[in-house]
PDB file of C-alpha atoms in Angstrom:
ATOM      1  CA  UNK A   5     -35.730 -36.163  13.390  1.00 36.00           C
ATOM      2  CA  UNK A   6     -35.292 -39.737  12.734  1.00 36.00           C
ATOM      3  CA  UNK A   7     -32.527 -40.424  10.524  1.00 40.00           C
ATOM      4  CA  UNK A   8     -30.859 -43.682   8.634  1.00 41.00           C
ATOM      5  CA  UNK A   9     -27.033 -43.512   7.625  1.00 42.00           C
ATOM      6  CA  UNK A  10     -25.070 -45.984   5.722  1.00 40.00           C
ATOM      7  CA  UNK A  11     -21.262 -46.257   6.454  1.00 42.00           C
ATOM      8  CA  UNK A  12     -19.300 -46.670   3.153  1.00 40.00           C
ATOM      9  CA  UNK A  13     -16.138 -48.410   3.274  1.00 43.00           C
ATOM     10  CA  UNK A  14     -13.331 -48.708   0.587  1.00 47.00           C
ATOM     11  CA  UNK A  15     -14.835 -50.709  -2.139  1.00 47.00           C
ATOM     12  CA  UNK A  16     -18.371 -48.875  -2.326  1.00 48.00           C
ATOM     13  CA  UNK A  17     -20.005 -51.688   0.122  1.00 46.00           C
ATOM     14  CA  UNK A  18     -22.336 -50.765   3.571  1.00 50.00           C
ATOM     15  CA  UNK A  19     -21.019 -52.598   5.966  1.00 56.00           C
ATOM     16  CA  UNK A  20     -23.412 -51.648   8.735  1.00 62.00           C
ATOM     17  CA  UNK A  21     -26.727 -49.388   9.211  1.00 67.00           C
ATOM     18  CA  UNK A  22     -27.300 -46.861  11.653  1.00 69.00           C
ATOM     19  CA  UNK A  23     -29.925 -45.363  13.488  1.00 72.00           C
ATOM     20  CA  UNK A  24     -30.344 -42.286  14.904  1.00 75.00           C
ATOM     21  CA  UNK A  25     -33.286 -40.853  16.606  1.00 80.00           C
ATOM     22  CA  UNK A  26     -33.735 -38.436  19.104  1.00 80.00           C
ATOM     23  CA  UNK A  27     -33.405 -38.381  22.923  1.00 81.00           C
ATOM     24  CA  UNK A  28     -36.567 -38.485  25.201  1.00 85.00           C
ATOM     25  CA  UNK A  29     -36.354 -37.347  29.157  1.00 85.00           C
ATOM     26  CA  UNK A  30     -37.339 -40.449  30.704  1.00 88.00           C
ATOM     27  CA  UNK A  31     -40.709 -39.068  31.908  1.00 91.00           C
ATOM     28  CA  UNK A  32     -41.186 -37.861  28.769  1.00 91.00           C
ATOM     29  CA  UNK A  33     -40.784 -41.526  27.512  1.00 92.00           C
ATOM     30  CA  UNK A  34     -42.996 -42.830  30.325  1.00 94.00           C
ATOM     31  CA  UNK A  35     -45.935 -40.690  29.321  1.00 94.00           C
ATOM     32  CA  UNK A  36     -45.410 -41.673  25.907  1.00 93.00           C
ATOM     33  CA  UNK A  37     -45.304 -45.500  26.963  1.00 93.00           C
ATOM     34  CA  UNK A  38     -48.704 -45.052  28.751  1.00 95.00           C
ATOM     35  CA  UNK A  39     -50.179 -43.558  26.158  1.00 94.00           C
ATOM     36  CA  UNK A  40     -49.439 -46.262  23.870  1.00 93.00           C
ATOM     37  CA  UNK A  41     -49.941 -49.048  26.517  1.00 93.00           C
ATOM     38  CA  UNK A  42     -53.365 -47.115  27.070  1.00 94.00           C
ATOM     39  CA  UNK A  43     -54.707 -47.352  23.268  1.00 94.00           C
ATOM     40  CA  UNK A  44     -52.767 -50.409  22.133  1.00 93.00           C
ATOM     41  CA  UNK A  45     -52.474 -52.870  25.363  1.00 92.00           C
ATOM     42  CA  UNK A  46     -49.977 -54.767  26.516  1.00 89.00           C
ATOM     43  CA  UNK A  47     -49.995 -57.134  23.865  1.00 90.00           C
ATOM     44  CA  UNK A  48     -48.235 -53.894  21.823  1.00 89.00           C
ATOM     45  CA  UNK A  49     -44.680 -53.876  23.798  1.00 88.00           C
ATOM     46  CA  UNK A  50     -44.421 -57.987  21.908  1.00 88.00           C
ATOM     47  CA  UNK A  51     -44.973 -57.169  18.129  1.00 88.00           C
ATOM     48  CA  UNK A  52     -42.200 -56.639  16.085  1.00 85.00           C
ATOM     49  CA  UNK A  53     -44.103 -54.092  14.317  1.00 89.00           C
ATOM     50  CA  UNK A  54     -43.620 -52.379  17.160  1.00 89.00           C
ATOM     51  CA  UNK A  55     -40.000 -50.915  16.334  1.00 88.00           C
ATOM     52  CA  UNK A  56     -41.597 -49.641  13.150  1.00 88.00           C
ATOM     53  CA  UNK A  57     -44.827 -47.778  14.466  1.00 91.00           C
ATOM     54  CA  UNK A  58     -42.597 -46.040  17.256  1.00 91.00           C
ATOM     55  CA  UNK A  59     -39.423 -45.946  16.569  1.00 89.00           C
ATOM     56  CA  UNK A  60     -38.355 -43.234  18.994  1.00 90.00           C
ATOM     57  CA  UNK A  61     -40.044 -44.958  21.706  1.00 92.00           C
ATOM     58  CA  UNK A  62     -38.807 -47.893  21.215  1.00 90.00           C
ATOM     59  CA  UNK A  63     -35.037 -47.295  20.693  1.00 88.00           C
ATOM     60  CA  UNK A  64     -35.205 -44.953  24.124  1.00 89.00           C
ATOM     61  CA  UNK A  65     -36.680 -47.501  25.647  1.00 90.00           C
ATOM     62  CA  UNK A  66     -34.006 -49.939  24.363  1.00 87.00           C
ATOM     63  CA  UNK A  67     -31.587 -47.535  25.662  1.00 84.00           C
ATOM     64  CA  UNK A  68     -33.266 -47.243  28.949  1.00 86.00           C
ATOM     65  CA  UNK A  69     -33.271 -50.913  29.299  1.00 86.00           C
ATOM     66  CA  UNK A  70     -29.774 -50.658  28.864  1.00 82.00           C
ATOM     67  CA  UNK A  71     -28.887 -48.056  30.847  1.00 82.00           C
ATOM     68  CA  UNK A  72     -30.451 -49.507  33.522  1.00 85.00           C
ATOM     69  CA  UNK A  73     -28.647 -52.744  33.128  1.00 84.00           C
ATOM     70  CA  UNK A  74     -32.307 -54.585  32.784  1.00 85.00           C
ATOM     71  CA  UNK A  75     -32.834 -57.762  30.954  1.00 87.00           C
ATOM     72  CA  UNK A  76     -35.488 -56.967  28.419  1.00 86.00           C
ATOM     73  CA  UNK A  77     -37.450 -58.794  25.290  1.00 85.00           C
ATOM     74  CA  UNK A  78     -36.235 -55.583  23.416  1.00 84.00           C
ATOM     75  CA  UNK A  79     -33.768 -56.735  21.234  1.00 80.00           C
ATOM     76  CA  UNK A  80     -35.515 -59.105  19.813  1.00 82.00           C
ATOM     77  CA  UNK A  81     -37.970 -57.384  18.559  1.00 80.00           C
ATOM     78  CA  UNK A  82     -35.538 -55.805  15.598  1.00 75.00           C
ATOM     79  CA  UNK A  83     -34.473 -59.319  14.298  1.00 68.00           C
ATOM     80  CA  UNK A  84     -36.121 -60.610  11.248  1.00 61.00           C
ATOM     81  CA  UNK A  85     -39.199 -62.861  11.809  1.00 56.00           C
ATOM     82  CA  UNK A  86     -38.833 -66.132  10.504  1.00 54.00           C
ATOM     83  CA  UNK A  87     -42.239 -66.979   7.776  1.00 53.00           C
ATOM     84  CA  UNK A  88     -44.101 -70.379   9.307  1.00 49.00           C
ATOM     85  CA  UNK A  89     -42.290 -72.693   6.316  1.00 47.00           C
ATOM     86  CA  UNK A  90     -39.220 -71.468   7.519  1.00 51.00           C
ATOM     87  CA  UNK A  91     -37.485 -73.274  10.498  1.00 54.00           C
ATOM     88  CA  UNK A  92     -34.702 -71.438  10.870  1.00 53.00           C
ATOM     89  CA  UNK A  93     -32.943 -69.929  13.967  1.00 54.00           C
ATOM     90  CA  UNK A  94     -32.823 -65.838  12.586  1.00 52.00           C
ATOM     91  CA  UNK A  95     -29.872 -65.577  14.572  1.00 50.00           C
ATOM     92  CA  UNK A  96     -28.356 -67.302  11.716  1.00 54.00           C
ATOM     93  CA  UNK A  97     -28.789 -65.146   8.707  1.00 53.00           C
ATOM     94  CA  UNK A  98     -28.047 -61.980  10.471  1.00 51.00           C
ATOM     95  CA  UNK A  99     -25.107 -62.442  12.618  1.00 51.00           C
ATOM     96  CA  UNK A 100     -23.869 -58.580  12.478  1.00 56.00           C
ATOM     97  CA  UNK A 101     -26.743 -57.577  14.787  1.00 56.00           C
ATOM     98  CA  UNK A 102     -25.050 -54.991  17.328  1.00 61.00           C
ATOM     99  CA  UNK A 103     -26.651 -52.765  19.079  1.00 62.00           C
ATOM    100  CA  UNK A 104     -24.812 -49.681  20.306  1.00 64.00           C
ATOM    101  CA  UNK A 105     -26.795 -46.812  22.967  1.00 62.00           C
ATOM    102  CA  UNK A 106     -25.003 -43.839  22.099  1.00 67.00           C
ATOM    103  CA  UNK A 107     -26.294 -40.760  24.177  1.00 66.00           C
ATOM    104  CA  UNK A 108     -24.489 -38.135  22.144  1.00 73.00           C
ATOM    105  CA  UNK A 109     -23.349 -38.379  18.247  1.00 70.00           C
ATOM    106  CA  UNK A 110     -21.090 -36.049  17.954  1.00 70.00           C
ATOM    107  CA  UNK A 111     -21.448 -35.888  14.547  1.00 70.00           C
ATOM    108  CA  UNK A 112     -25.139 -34.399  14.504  1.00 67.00           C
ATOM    109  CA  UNK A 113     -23.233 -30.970  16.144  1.00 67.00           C
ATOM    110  CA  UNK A 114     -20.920 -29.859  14.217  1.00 68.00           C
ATOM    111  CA  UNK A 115     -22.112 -26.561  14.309  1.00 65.00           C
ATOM    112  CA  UNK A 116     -20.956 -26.045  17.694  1.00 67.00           C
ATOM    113  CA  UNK A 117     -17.019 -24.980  18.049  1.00 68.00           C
ATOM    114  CA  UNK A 118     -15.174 -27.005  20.273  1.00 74.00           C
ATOM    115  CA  UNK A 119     -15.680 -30.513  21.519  1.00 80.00           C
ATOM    116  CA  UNK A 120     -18.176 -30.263  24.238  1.00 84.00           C
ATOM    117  CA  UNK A 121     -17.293 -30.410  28.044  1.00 85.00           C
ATOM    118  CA  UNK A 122     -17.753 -34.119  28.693  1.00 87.00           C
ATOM    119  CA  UNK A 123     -15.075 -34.727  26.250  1.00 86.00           C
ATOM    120  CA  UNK A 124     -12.630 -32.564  27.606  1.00 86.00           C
ATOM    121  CA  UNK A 125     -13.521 -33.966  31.179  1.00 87.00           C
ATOM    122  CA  UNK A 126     -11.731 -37.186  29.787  1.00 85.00           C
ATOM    123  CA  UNK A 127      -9.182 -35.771  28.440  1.00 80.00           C
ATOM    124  CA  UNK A 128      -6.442 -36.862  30.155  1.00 66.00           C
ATOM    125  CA  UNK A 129      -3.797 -33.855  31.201  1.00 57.00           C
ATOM    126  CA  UNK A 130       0.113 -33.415  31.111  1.00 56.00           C
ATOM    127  CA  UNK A 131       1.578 -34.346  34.633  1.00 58.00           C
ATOM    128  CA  UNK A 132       4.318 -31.153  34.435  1.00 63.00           C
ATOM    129  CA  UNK A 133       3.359 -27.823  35.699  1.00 65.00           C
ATOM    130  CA  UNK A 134       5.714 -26.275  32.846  1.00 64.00           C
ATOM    131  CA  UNK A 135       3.681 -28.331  29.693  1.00 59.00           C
ATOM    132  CA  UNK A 136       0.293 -27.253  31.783  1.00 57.00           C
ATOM    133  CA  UNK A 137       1.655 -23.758  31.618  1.00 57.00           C
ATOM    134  CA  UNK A 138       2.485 -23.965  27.646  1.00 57.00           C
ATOM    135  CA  UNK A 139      -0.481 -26.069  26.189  1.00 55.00           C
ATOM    136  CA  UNK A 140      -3.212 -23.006  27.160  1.00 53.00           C
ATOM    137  CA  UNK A 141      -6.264 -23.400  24.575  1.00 51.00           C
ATOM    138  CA  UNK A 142      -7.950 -20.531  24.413  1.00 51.00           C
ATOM    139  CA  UNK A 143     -10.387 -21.797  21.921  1.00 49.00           C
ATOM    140  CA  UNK A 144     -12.231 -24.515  24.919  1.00 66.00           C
ATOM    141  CA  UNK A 145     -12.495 -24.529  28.711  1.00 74.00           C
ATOM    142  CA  UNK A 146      -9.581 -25.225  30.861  1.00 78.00           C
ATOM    143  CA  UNK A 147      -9.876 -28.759  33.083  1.00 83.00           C
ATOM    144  CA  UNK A 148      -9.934 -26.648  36.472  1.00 86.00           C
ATOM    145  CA  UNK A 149     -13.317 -25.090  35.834  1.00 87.00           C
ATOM    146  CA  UNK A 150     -15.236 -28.023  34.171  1.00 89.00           C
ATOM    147  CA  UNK A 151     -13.669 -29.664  38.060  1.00 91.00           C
ATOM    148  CA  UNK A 152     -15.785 -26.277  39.572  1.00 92.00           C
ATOM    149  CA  UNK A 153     -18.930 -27.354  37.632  1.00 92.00           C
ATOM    150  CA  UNK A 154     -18.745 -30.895  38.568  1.00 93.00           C
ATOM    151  CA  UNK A 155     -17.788 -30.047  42.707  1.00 94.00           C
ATOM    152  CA  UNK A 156     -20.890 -28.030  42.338  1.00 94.00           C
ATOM    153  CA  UNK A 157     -23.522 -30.425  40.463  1.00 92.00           C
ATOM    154  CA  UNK A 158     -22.097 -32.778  43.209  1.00 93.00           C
ATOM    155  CA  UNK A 159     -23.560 -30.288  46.210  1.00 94.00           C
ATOM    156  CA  UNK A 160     -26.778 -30.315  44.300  1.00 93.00           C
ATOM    157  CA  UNK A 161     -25.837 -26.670  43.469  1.00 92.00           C
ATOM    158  CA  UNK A 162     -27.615 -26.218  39.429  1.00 90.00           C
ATOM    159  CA  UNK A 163     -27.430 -22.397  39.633  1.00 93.00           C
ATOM    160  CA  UNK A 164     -23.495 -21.829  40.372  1.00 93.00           C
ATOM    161  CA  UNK A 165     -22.344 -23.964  37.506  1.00 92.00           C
ATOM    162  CA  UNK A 166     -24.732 -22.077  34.796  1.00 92.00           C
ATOM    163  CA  UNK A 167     -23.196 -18.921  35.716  1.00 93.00           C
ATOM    164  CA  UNK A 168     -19.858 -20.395  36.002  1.00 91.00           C
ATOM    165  CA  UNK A 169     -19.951 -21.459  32.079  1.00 89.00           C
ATOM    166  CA  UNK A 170     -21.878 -18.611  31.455  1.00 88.00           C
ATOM    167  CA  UNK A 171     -19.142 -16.750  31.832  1.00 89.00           C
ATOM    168  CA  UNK A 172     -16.097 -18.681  30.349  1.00 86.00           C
ATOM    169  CA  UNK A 173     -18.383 -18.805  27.695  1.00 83.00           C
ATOM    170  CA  UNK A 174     -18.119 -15.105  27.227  1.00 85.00           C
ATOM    171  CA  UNK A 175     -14.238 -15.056  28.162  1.00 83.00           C
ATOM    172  CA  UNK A 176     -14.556 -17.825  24.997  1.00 79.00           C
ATOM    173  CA  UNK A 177     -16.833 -15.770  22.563  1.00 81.00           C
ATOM    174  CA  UNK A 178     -14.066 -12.464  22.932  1.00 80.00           C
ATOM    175  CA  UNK A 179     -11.915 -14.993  21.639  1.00 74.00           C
ATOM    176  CA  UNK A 180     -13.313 -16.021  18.164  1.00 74.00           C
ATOM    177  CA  UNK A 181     -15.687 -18.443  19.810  1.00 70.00           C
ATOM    178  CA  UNK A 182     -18.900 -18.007  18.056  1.00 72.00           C
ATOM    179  CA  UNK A 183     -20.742 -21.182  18.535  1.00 70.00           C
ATOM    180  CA  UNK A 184     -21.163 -23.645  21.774  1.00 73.00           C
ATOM    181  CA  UNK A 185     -22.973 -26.447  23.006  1.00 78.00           C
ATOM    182  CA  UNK A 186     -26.257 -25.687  24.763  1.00 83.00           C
ATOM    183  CA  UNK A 187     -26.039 -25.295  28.164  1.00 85.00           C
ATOM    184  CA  UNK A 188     -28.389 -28.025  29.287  1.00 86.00           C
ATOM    185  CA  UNK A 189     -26.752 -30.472  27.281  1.00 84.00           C
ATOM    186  CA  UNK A 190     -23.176 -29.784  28.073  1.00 87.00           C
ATOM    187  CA  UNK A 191     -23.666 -30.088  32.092  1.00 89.00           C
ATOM    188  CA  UNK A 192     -26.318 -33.167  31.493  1.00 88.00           C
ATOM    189  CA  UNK A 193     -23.568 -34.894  29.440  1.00 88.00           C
ATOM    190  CA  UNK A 194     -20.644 -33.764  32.192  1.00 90.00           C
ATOM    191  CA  UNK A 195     -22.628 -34.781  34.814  1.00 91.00           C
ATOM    192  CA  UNK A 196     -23.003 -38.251  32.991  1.00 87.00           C
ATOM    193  CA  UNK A 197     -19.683 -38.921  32.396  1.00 88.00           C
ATOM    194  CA  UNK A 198     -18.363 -37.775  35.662  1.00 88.00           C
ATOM    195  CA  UNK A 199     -20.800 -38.679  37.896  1.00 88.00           C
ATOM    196  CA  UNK A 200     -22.761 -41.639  36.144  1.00 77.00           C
TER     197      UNK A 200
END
């Protein structure tokens, strides 16, 4: 679901709006694309109005564009339009434009325990055996198998790293570990950060 969020700071003020809305596979989006391209035309993909009549297409789109590293019209498209008496560069009046692609907000899963597996790919570890040996979290998965699930998504290999977290995440759950990420996303998200 499409959501809007206001950051409070100190004094009461909002600062800064964001946006959240949600993820679309890429051939989902391109179906969705032609569909609109199909009963709108062309002309559609130039209107500001477009950001407000699809919002989730455009913004995944927007990300796309990013992603991609693709110049693109996109961004304009969210900037206030100017009325004909006015001869004003918008840039001007709203200088805090920023644009951020997020593909995970960690904040929307909270009800998962644990951060998910992309995060703890980052993480970076202690260089000594002995504080390796000490610092055991029995709460998340250890660095050596998300390094399994990655050698295998590397080899193509899809099936050995679902069984592979399928069970940690039952060494986990005998632990107190009630909740985790979905599957899908966890290994999509791993494979993002680690492999790009």
């Amino acid at each position: 679901p499409l959501q809007d969020g206001k950051e409070q700071t100190a004094n009461g003020t909002s600062p800064k709006t964001s946006l959240t809305v949600p993820y679309l596979n890429p051939l989902v989006l391109r179906k969705e694309l032609e569909n609109i391209l199909t009963q709108e035309g062309d002309i559609a993909l130039i209107k500001p109005e477009f950001v407000d009549e699809h919002p989730i297409i455009y913004w995944n789109l927007l990300w796309l564009m990013e992603r991609i590293e693709s110049k693109t019209h996109l961004p304009e498209l969210c900037l206030p339009v100017p009325s004909d008496k006015e001869h004003i560069d918008p840039l001007s009046k709203v200088k805090t434009v920023h644009i951020q692609c997020l593909w995970d907000n960690l904040s929307l899963h909270t009800e998962a325990s644990g951060p998910p597996m992309y995060l703890l790919y980052r993480e970076t570890q202690p260089t000594s055996p002995l504080i390796k040996a000490l610092l055991t979290d029995h709460a998340q998965l250890n660095k050596n198998v998300i390094q399994q699930i990655i050698s295998a998504i590397r080899c193509n290999d899809f099936a050995t790293p679902l069984k592979r977290l399928a069970n940690e995440r039952h060494k986990l759950k005998s632990n107190g570990v009630e909740r985790s990420h979905s599957f899908y996303r966890d290994i999509l998200f791993l494979a993002l950060t680690a492999i790009g």
